[in-house]
Amino acid sequence: MNIVEIIEKKKKGNELTSEEIRYTIEGMLSGNIKDYQMSALLMAICLKGMNAKETTELTLAMRDSGDVLDLSCIGKTVVDKHSTGGVGDKTTLIIGPLMASLGVPIAKMSGRGLGITGGTIDKLDSIPGFNSDISDEEFIDLIKTVGVVDAAQNKNLAPADKYLYALRDVTGTVDSIPLIASSIMSKKLASGADAIVLDVKCGTGAFMTVYQSAKALAEAMISIAKLAGKTCVAVITDMNQPLGYAVGNYLEVREAVRFLAGKEQNPRLYRIVVELCKQMYKLSDMYTEMSDDEVEEIIKDAISSGKAYKKFKEFISGQGGDVGFVESLESAVDVDNISYEYRASKSGVISSIDAELIGRVSLALGAGRVNKEAEIDLYAGIIFDKVVGDFVNEGDVIATLYAASGGKLEAGKALIEESVSVSDSFSDSDIIIDVL
Ligand code: URA
């Protein structure tokens, strides 16, 4: 076997064997296969694709390149949820404790934000004391004692993915469905859950901007999960507008807290939380023959009874976070940052708030990372007073922007006007597009 033959084979669009795929990944990590050869192979995969079997073999080879967590000691079906990334997506913060409050063990390893997409670990970092850098033993212990854990992906989780992703980033080979699907699923499979619910975002603020490509990505990931012996459901959800009222790390934690405390529940956020939890519940051991409506009632009750909020506080304190700080988030925003109120220049209905542009506003304010090494301001971001479908009178506040400096605030101000459209009418769309 040699890498030049493997590249030639893929260039002609032929199927690679599992031995060839493993040989390539091992050679890449040992340095025997050079970056220029891997880059050529990645481009051939981008152009010629990979079938379901090859994509799964690639995923498994990447999973096995590092630590693979064994959660069989939990003795129950452990469920995970993964979002392909969006703007204002704080669902993980709500869903993990909510499901744990219903007796479904949740084992989550999350990432940090990059570009316009936020990451759960950055959000949790805004809670004083919260520790996401925990050992495998602590991870398992927290699932057993609290029922929910969220840790930063450890350095040895699918190292082949880290290597490949860095190459893809600089060789124009990120946007390939087999490469994205194997990258995401290698980390999911290594983090040990038995059942996975995928939230595949679709729209301007997502990797996949149109339904057909979101569906193709969802199908590729489901096929990998099934071939790897896991149960998996994908929900395709709309990401043309930001999710909920807040964008930015501390501000999103605050929105999650207010949601769980019953203070403020954005309807689209409520809808997606209930749908994702329903799918997770149906994959868990708690599920017995019951209708979807009955499952939804159980989930809604966990929110309205305060059970999910109680579990959220246990989750935060289980990982060292300050529960007093969490409770303080139920009230007004309390940050040192300077702010600017963006007001409607005319009366009408908000017909769109472009998720991609809002992601850029958030980056300009300092809430996001331009590259992996960049520092972020955990307290910067945006709170919307009005969302798509709301009526505004001229002069009403639509959103408040928060930033650490006048320069950053000015950069955000310049962009927000382009992001929001006020018209005579708007067309409503369900956030849940499809369930596969
Ligand atoms: N997220 C990942 O983890 N990998 C990709 O390739 C794209 C999104």
Coordinates of C-alpha atoms and ligand atoms in Angstrom, one line a residue:
M1 CA 0.0 0.0 0.0
N2 CA 1.2 3.5 -0.7
I3 CA -0.3 6.9 -0.4
V4 CA 0.2 7.9 -4.0
E5 CA -1.8 4.9 -5.2
I6 CA -4.5 5.8 -2.6
I7 CA -4.7 9.4 -3.9
E8 CA -4.8 8.2 -7.5
K9 CA -7.6 5.8 -6.6
K10 CA -9.8 8.5 -5.0
K11 CA -9.0 10.9 -7.9
K12 CA -10.6 8.4 -10.2
G13 CA -13.6 8.2 -7.9
N14 CA -13.0 4.6 -6.7
E15 CA -13.9 3.3 -3.2
L16 CA -11.1 3.2 -0.6
T17 CA -10.9 0.0 1.5
S18 CA -11.0 0.2 5.3
E19 CA -7.3 -0.9 5.3
E20 CA -6.4 2.0 3.0
I21 CA -8.3 4.5 5.2
R22 CA -6.6 3.3 8.4
Y23 CA -3.2 3.2 6.8
T24 CA -3.7 6.9 5.7
I25 CA -4.8 8.1 9.1
E26 CA -2.0 6.3 10.9
G27 CA 0.5 7.5 8.4
M28 CA -0.7 11.1 8.7
L29 CA -0.3 11.0 12.5
S30 CA 3.1 9.3 12.5
G31 CA 4.4 11.8 9.9
N32 CA 5.0 9.1 7.3
I33 CA 2.4 10.7 5.1
K34 CA 3.1 14.3 4.4
D35 CA 0.7 17.2 4.7
Y36 CA 0.9 17.9 0.9
Q37 CA -0.2 14.3 0.2
M38 CA -3.0 14.5 2.8
S39 CA -4.1 17.8 1.2
A40 CA -4.2 16.1 -2.3
L41 CA -6.3 13.3 -0.9
L42 CA -8.7 15.7 0.9
M43 CA -9.2 17.6 -2.3
A44 CA -9.9 14.3 -4.2
I45 CA -12.5 13.4 -1.4
C46 CA -14.0 16.8 -1.8
L47 CA -14.4 16.4 -5.5
K48 CA -15.3 12.7 -5.8
G49 CA -17.0 12.1 -2.5
M50 CA -17.1 9.0 -0.3
N51 CA -19.8 6.4 0.1
A52 CA -21.5 5.5 3.4
K53 CA -19.0 2.7 4.1
E54 CA -15.9 4.7 3.4
T55 CA -17.3 7.7 5.4
T56 CA -17.9 5.3 8.4
E57 CA -14.4 3.7 8.1
L58 CA -12.9 7.2 8.1
T59 CA -14.9 8.2 11.1
L60 CA -13.9 5.0 13.0
A61 CA -10.3 5.5 12.1
M62 CA -10.4 9.1 13.5
R63 CA -12.3 8.0 16.6
D64 CA -9.7 5.3 17.3
S65 CA -6.8 7.8 16.9
G66 CA -7.3 8.9 20.6
D67 CA -9.2 8.1 23.8
V68 CA -12.6 6.4 23.4
L69 CA -14.7 6.8 26.6
D70 CA -16.5 3.7 27.8
L71 CA -19.7 4.6 29.6
S72 CA -21.1 1.1 30.0
C73 CA -20.6 1.5 33.8
I74 CA -23.5 3.9 33.8
G75 CA -25.8 1.0 33.3
K76 CA -28.4 3.0 31.4
T77 CA -28.7 4.4 27.8
V78 CA -26.6 7.6 27.8
V79 CA -27.9 10.2 25.4
D80 CA -26.1 13.0 23.7
K81 CA -27.2 16.0 21.7
H82 CA -25.1 17.7 19.1
S83 CA -25.8 20.9 17.2
T84 CA -23.9 21.6 14.0
G85 CA -23.6 25.2 15.2
G86 CA -25.5 28.4 15.0
V87 CA -26.0 31.9 16.3
G88 CA -27.6 32.3 19.7
D89 CA -27.9 28.5 20.1
K90 CA -28.1 28.0 23.9
T91 CA -30.2 24.8 23.7
T92 CA -27.4 22.6 25.2
L93 CA -27.5 24.6 28.4
I94 CA -31.2 24.0 28.8
I95 CA -31.6 20.5 27.4
G96 CA -28.8 18.7 29.4
P97 CA -30.3 19.5 32.9
L98 CA -33.8 19.2 31.6
M99 CA -33.3 15.6 30.4
A100 CA -31.3 14.7 33.5
S101 CA -34.2 16.0 35.7
L102 CA -36.3 13.3 33.9
G103 CA -33.8 10.5 34.7
V104 CA -32.0 10.5 31.3
P105 CA -28.2 10.5 31.8
I106 CA -26.5 13.1 29.7
A107 CA -22.8 13.0 28.8
K108 CA -21.7 16.0 26.8
M109 CA -18.4 17.1 25.5
S110 CA -18.6 20.5 24.0
G111 CA -16.3 22.8 22.0
R112 CA -15.5 26.5 21.9
G113 CA -16.9 28.9 19.4
L114 CA -15.2 29.7 16.1
G115 CA -16.2 32.4 13.6
I116 CA -19.9 33.3 13.8
T117 CA -20.7 30.1 15.6
G118 CA -20.8 30.0 19.4
G119 CA -19.6 27.2 21.6
T120 CA -21.1 25.9 24.9
I121 CA -17.8 25.8 26.8
D122 CA -17.2 29.6 26.2
K123 CA -20.8 30.2 27.5
L124 CA -20.2 28.1 30.6
D125 CA -16.8 29.9 31.2
S126 CA -18.8 33.0 32.0
I127 CA -20.1 31.4 35.2
P128 CA -17.5 32.0 38.0
G129 CA -15.8 28.8 39.2
F130 CA -17.3 26.6 36.5
N131 CA -14.8 23.9 35.5
S132 CA -15.1 22.2 32.2
D133 CA -11.6 20.8 32.2
I134 CA -12.3 17.5 34.0
S135 CA -10.8 14.0 34.0
D136 CA -12.6 11.0 32.6
E137 CA -13.2 9.7 36.2
E138 CA -14.8 13.0 37.2
F139 CA -16.8 13.0 34.0
I140 CA -18.2 9.5 34.8
D141 CA -18.7 10.4 38.5
L142 CA -20.8 13.4 37.6
I143 CA -23.1 11.4 35.2
K144 CA -23.6 9.0 38.1
T145 CA -24.2 11.6 40.8
V146 CA -25.8 14.6 39.1
G147 CA -27.0 12.9 35.9
V148 CA -25.5 15.5 33.6
V149 CA -22.0 16.7 32.7
D150 CA -20.5 19.0 30.1
A151 CA -16.8 18.9 29.6
A152 CA -14.4 20.5 27.2
Q153 CA -13.3 18.0 24.6
N154 CA -10.0 16.7 25.9
K155 CA -6.8 17.0 23.9
N156 CA -6.8 13.3 23.1
L157 CA -10.3 13.1 21.7
A158 CA -10.0 12.2 18.0
P159 CA -6.6 13.9 17.5
A160 CA -6.8 12.8 13.8
D161 CA -9.8 15.1 13.4
K162 CA -7.9 18.0 14.8
Y163 CA -5.0 17.4 12.4
L164 CA -7.3 16.9 9.4
Y165 CA -9.5 19.9 10.3
A166 CA -6.4 22.2 10.4
L167 CA -5.4 21.0 6.9
R168 CA -8.9 21.4 5.6
D169 CA -9.1 24.9 6.9
V170 CA -6.2 26.0 4.8
T171 CA -6.8 23.9 1.7
G172 CA -10.3 24.9 0.8
T173 CA -11.6 21.4 1.7
V174 CA -14.0 22.2 4.7
D175 CA -17.2 22.0 2.7
S176 CA -17.4 18.3 2.0
I177 CA -20.3 16.3 3.4
P178 CA -18.2 13.1 4.1
L179 CA -15.5 15.2 5.7
I180 CA -17.8 17.2 7.9
A181 CA -19.9 14.2 8.9
S182 CA -16.8 12.1 9.8
S183 CA -15.3 15.0 11.7
I184 CA -18.4 15.6 13.8
M185 CA -19.2 11.9 14.3
S186 CA -15.6 10.8 15.2
K187 CA -15.8 13.1 18.3
K188 CA -19.4 12.0 19.1
L189 CA -18.5 8.3 19.0
A190 CA -15.3 8.9 21.0
S191 CA -17.3 10.6 23.8
G192 CA -19.1 7.4 24.5
A193 CA -22.9 8.0 24.4
D194 CA -25.2 5.2 23.2
A195 CA -27.8 7.4 21.5
I196 CA -27.4 10.7 19.7
V197 CA -29.8 13.4 18.7
L198 CA -28.4 15.7 16.0
D199 CA -29.6 19.2 15.6
V200 CA -28.6 20.0 12.0
K201 CA -28.9 23.7 11.4
C202 CA -30.0 25.1 8.1
G203 CA -29.9 28.7 7.0
T204 CA -27.7 31.8 6.6
G205 CA -26.2 31.3 10.1
A206 CA -25.3 27.6 9.5
F207 CA -22.7 25.5 7.7
M208 CA -25.5 24.2 5.5
T209 CA -27.6 27.1 4.0
V210 CA -30.1 25.1 2.1
Y211 CA -32.4 22.2 3.0
Q212 CA -31.0 19.6 0.5
S213 CA -27.4 20.0 1.9
A214 CA -28.6 19.9 5.5
K215 CA -30.6 16.7 4.8
A216 CA -27.6 15.1 3.0
L217 CA -25.3 15.9 6.0
A218 CA -28.0 14.6 8.4
E219 CA -28.3 11.4 6.4
A220 CA -24.5 10.9 6.3
M221 CA -24.2 11.3 10.1
I222 CA -27.2 9.0 10.8
S223 CA -25.7 6.3 8.5
I224 CA -22.3 6.6 10.4
A225 CA -24.0 6.3 13.8
K226 CA -26.0 3.3 12.7
L227 CA -23.0 1.5 11.1
A228 CA -21.2 2.2 14.4
G229 CA -24.0 0.6 16.4
K230 CA -25.6 3.7 17.9
T231 CA -29.1 4.9 17.7
C232 CA -29.4 8.3 16.1
V233 CA -32.1 10.8 15.1
A234 CA -31.5 14.1 13.2
V235 CA -33.7 17.2 13.5
I236 CA -33.2 19.8 10.8
T237 CA -33.8 23.2 12.2
D238 CA -34.0 26.8 10.8
M239 CA -31.0 29.0 11.4
N240 CA -31.9 32.0 9.2
Q241 CA -32.5 34.1 12.3
P242 CA -30.7 33.9 15.6
L243 CA -32.1 31.6 18.2
G244 CA -33.9 33.3 21.1
Y245 CA -33.3 36.8 22.5
A246 CA -29.6 36.7 23.3
V247 CA -26.3 36.3 21.4
G248 CA -23.0 36.3 23.3
N249 CA -21.7 34.0 26.0
Y250 CA -22.8 35.5 29.4
L251 CA -26.0 36.9 27.7
E252 CA -26.9 33.4 26.5
V253 CA -26.4 31.8 29.8
R254 CA -28.6 34.5 31.3
E255 CA -31.3 33.7 28.7
A256 CA -31.1 30.0 29.5
V257 CA -31.4 30.7 33.2
R258 CA -34.4 33.0 32.6
F259 CA -36.0 30.4 30.4
L260 CA -35.6 27.6 33.0
A261 CA -36.7 30.0 35.8
G262 CA -39.9 30.7 33.8
K263 CA -39.1 34.4 33.5
E264 CA -38.8 34.7 29.7
Q265 CA -39.4 32.0 27.1
N266 CA -38.8 32.8 23.5
P267 CA -41.3 30.8 21.6
R268 CA -38.9 29.4 18.9
L269 CA -36.4 28.5 21.7
Y270 CA -39.2 26.8 23.6
R271 CA -40.3 24.9 20.4
I272 CA -36.8 23.6 19.6
V273 CA -36.1 22.6 23.2
V274 CA -39.3 20.6 23.4
E275 CA -38.7 18.9 20.0
L276 CA -35.0 18.0 20.7
C277 CA -35.9 16.7 24.3
K278 CA -38.8 14.7 22.8
Q279 CA -36.4 12.9 20.4
M280 CA -33.8 12.4 23.2
Y281 CA -36.5 11.0 25.6
K282 CA -37.7 8.6 22.9
L283 CA -34.2 7.2 22.6
S284 CA -33.8 6.8 26.4
D285 CA -34.6 4.0 28.8
M286 CA -37.3 6.2 30.3
Y287 CA -39.5 5.9 27.2
T288 CA -42.3 3.4 27.2
E289 CA -45.0 3.1 24.6
M290 CA -46.6 6.6 24.7
S291 CA -47.7 9.2 22.2
D292 CA -45.6 12.2 21.2
D293 CA -48.1 14.4 22.9
E294 CA -47.6 12.5 26.2
V295 CA -43.8 12.9 25.8
E296 CA -44.1 16.6 25.2
E297 CA -46.3 17.0 28.3
I298 CA -43.5 15.3 30.4
I299 CA -41.0 17.7 29.0
K300 CA -43.1 20.8 29.4
D301 CA -43.8 19.8 33.0
A302 CA -40.1 19.6 33.7
I303 CA -39.8 23.2 32.7
S304 CA -42.9 24.6 34.3
S305 CA -42.5 22.7 37.6
G306 CA -39.0 24.1 38.0
K307 CA -37.5 20.6 38.0
A308 CA -35.2 21.4 35.1
Y309 CA -34.0 24.6 36.7
K310 CA -33.2 22.8 40.0
K311 CA -31.2 20.3 38.0
F312 CA -29.4 23.2 36.1
K313 CA -28.2 24.6 39.5
E314 CA -27.0 21.1 40.6
F315 CA -25.2 20.7 37.2
I316 CA -23.4 24.1 37.7
S317 CA -22.5 23.5 41.3
G318 CA -21.4 19.9 40.4
Q319 CA -18.7 21.4 38.2
G320 CA -17.7 24.1 40.7
G321 CA -19.8 27.0 39.4
D322 CA -21.3 29.7 41.5
V323 CA -25.0 29.1 42.0
G324 CA -25.6 32.6 43.6
F325 CA -24.3 34.1 40.3
V326 CA -26.7 31.9 38.3
E327 CA -29.6 33.1 40.4
S328 CA -28.5 36.7 39.9
L329 CA -28.9 36.1 36.1
E330 CA -32.7 35.9 36.6
S331 CA -32.8 39.7 36.8
A332 CA -31.3 42.6 34.8
V333 CA -28.1 42.4 32.8
D334 CA -25.2 43.3 35.1
V335 CA -22.0 43.9 33.1
D336 CA -19.2 46.5 33.0
N337 CA -19.5 46.8 29.2
I338 CA -20.8 49.9 27.5
S339 CA -24.0 49.5 25.6
Y340 CA -25.9 51.0 22.6
E341 CA -29.6 50.8 22.0
Y342 CA -30.5 50.1 18.3
R343 CA -33.9 51.6 17.6
A344 CA -36.4 51.2 14.7
S345 CA -36.1 53.9 12.1
K346 CA -39.7 53.3 10.9
S347 CA -42.8 51.5 12.1
G348 CA -43.7 48.1 10.8
V349 CA -43.1 44.4 11.4
I350 CA -39.7 42.8 11.7
S351 CA -39.6 40.6 8.6
S352 CA -36.1 39.3 9.0
I353 CA -33.0 39.3 11.3
D354 CA -30.2 37.7 9.3
A355 CA -28.4 35.1 11.4
E356 CA -25.1 35.3 9.5
L357 CA -25.0 39.1 9.8
I358 CA -25.9 38.9 13.5
G359 CA -23.0 36.4 13.9
R360 CA -20.8 39.1 12.4
V361 CA -22.2 41.8 14.7
S362 CA -21.4 39.5 17.6
L363 CA -17.8 39.0 16.3
A364 CA -17.4 42.8 15.9
L365 CA -18.5 43.3 19.5
G366 CA -15.8 40.9 20.7
A367 CA -18.1 38.0 21.6
G368 CA -16.7 35.6 19.0
R369 CA -13.3 34.2 17.9
V370 CA -11.8 35.2 14.6
N371 CA -9.3 32.4 14.8
K372 CA -8.7 29.5 17.3
E373 CA -6.2 31.5 19.3
A374 CA -8.2 34.7 19.6
E375 CA -9.3 36.0 23.0
I376 CA -13.0 36.6 23.5
D377 CA -15.0 39.0 25.6
L378 CA -17.5 36.7 27.5
Y379 CA -19.7 39.6 28.4
A380 CA -20.1 41.1 24.9
G381 CA -23.1 40.5 22.7
I382 CA -26.6 41.4 21.8
I383 CA -30.0 41.2 23.4
F384 CA -33.1 41.5 21.2
D385 CA -36.1 43.3 22.6
K386 CA -38.0 42.5 19.3
V387 CA -37.7 39.4 17.1
V388 CA -39.0 38.4 13.7
G389 CA -42.8 38.8 13.6
D390 CA -42.9 41.6 16.2
F391 CA -44.4 45.0 15.4
V392 CA -42.3 48.1 16.1
N393 CA -43.1 51.8 16.3
E394 CA -40.4 54.2 15.0
G395 CA -38.0 54.8 17.9
D396 CA -38.7 51.5 19.7
V397 CA -35.6 49.6 20.9
I398 CA -35.0 46.5 18.7
A399 CA -31.7 45.4 20.3
T400 CA -29.1 46.4 22.8
L401 CA -25.4 45.8 22.0
Y402 CA -22.8 45.3 24.6
A403 CA -19.0 45.7 24.1
A404 CA -15.9 46.5 26.1
S405 CA -14.8 49.5 24.0
G406 CA -16.3 52.3 21.9
G407 CA -14.5 51.0 18.8
K408 CA -16.0 47.6 19.1
L409 CA -19.5 49.1 19.8
E410 CA -19.1 51.3 16.7
A411 CA -18.2 48.3 14.6
G412 CA -21.3 46.4 15.8
K413 CA -23.5 49.5 15.3
A414 CA -22.4 49.8 11.7
L415 CA -23.4 46.2 11.0
I416 CA -26.7 45.8 12.9
E417 CA -28.6 48.1 10.6
E418 CA -28.0 45.8 7.7
S419 CA -29.1 42.7 9.7
V420 CA -32.6 43.8 10.6
S421 CA -35.5 44.4 8.1
V422 CA -38.7 46.2 9.0
S423 CA -41.5 45.8 6.4
D424 CA -45.3 45.8 6.0
S425 CA -45.6 42.0 6.4
F426 CA -43.6 38.9 7.2
S427 CA -44.0 35.2 6.5
D428 CA -43.9 32.9 9.5
S429 CA -41.8 29.7 9.4
D430 CA -41.5 26.8 11.8
I431 CA -38.1 26.4 13.4
I432 CA -38.4 22.6 13.0
I433 CA -38.0 21.8 9.4
D434 CA -37.7 18.0 9.4
V435 CA -37.0 15.0 11.6
L436 CA -35.0 12.1 10.1
Ligands
URA1 N1 -17.8 20.8 13.0 C1 -16.9 19.9 13.1 O1 -16.6 19.4 14.2 N2 -16.2 19.5 12.0 C2 -16.5 20.0 10.7 O2 -15.9 19.6 9.8 C3 -17.5 21.0 10.6 C4 -18.2 21.4 11.8

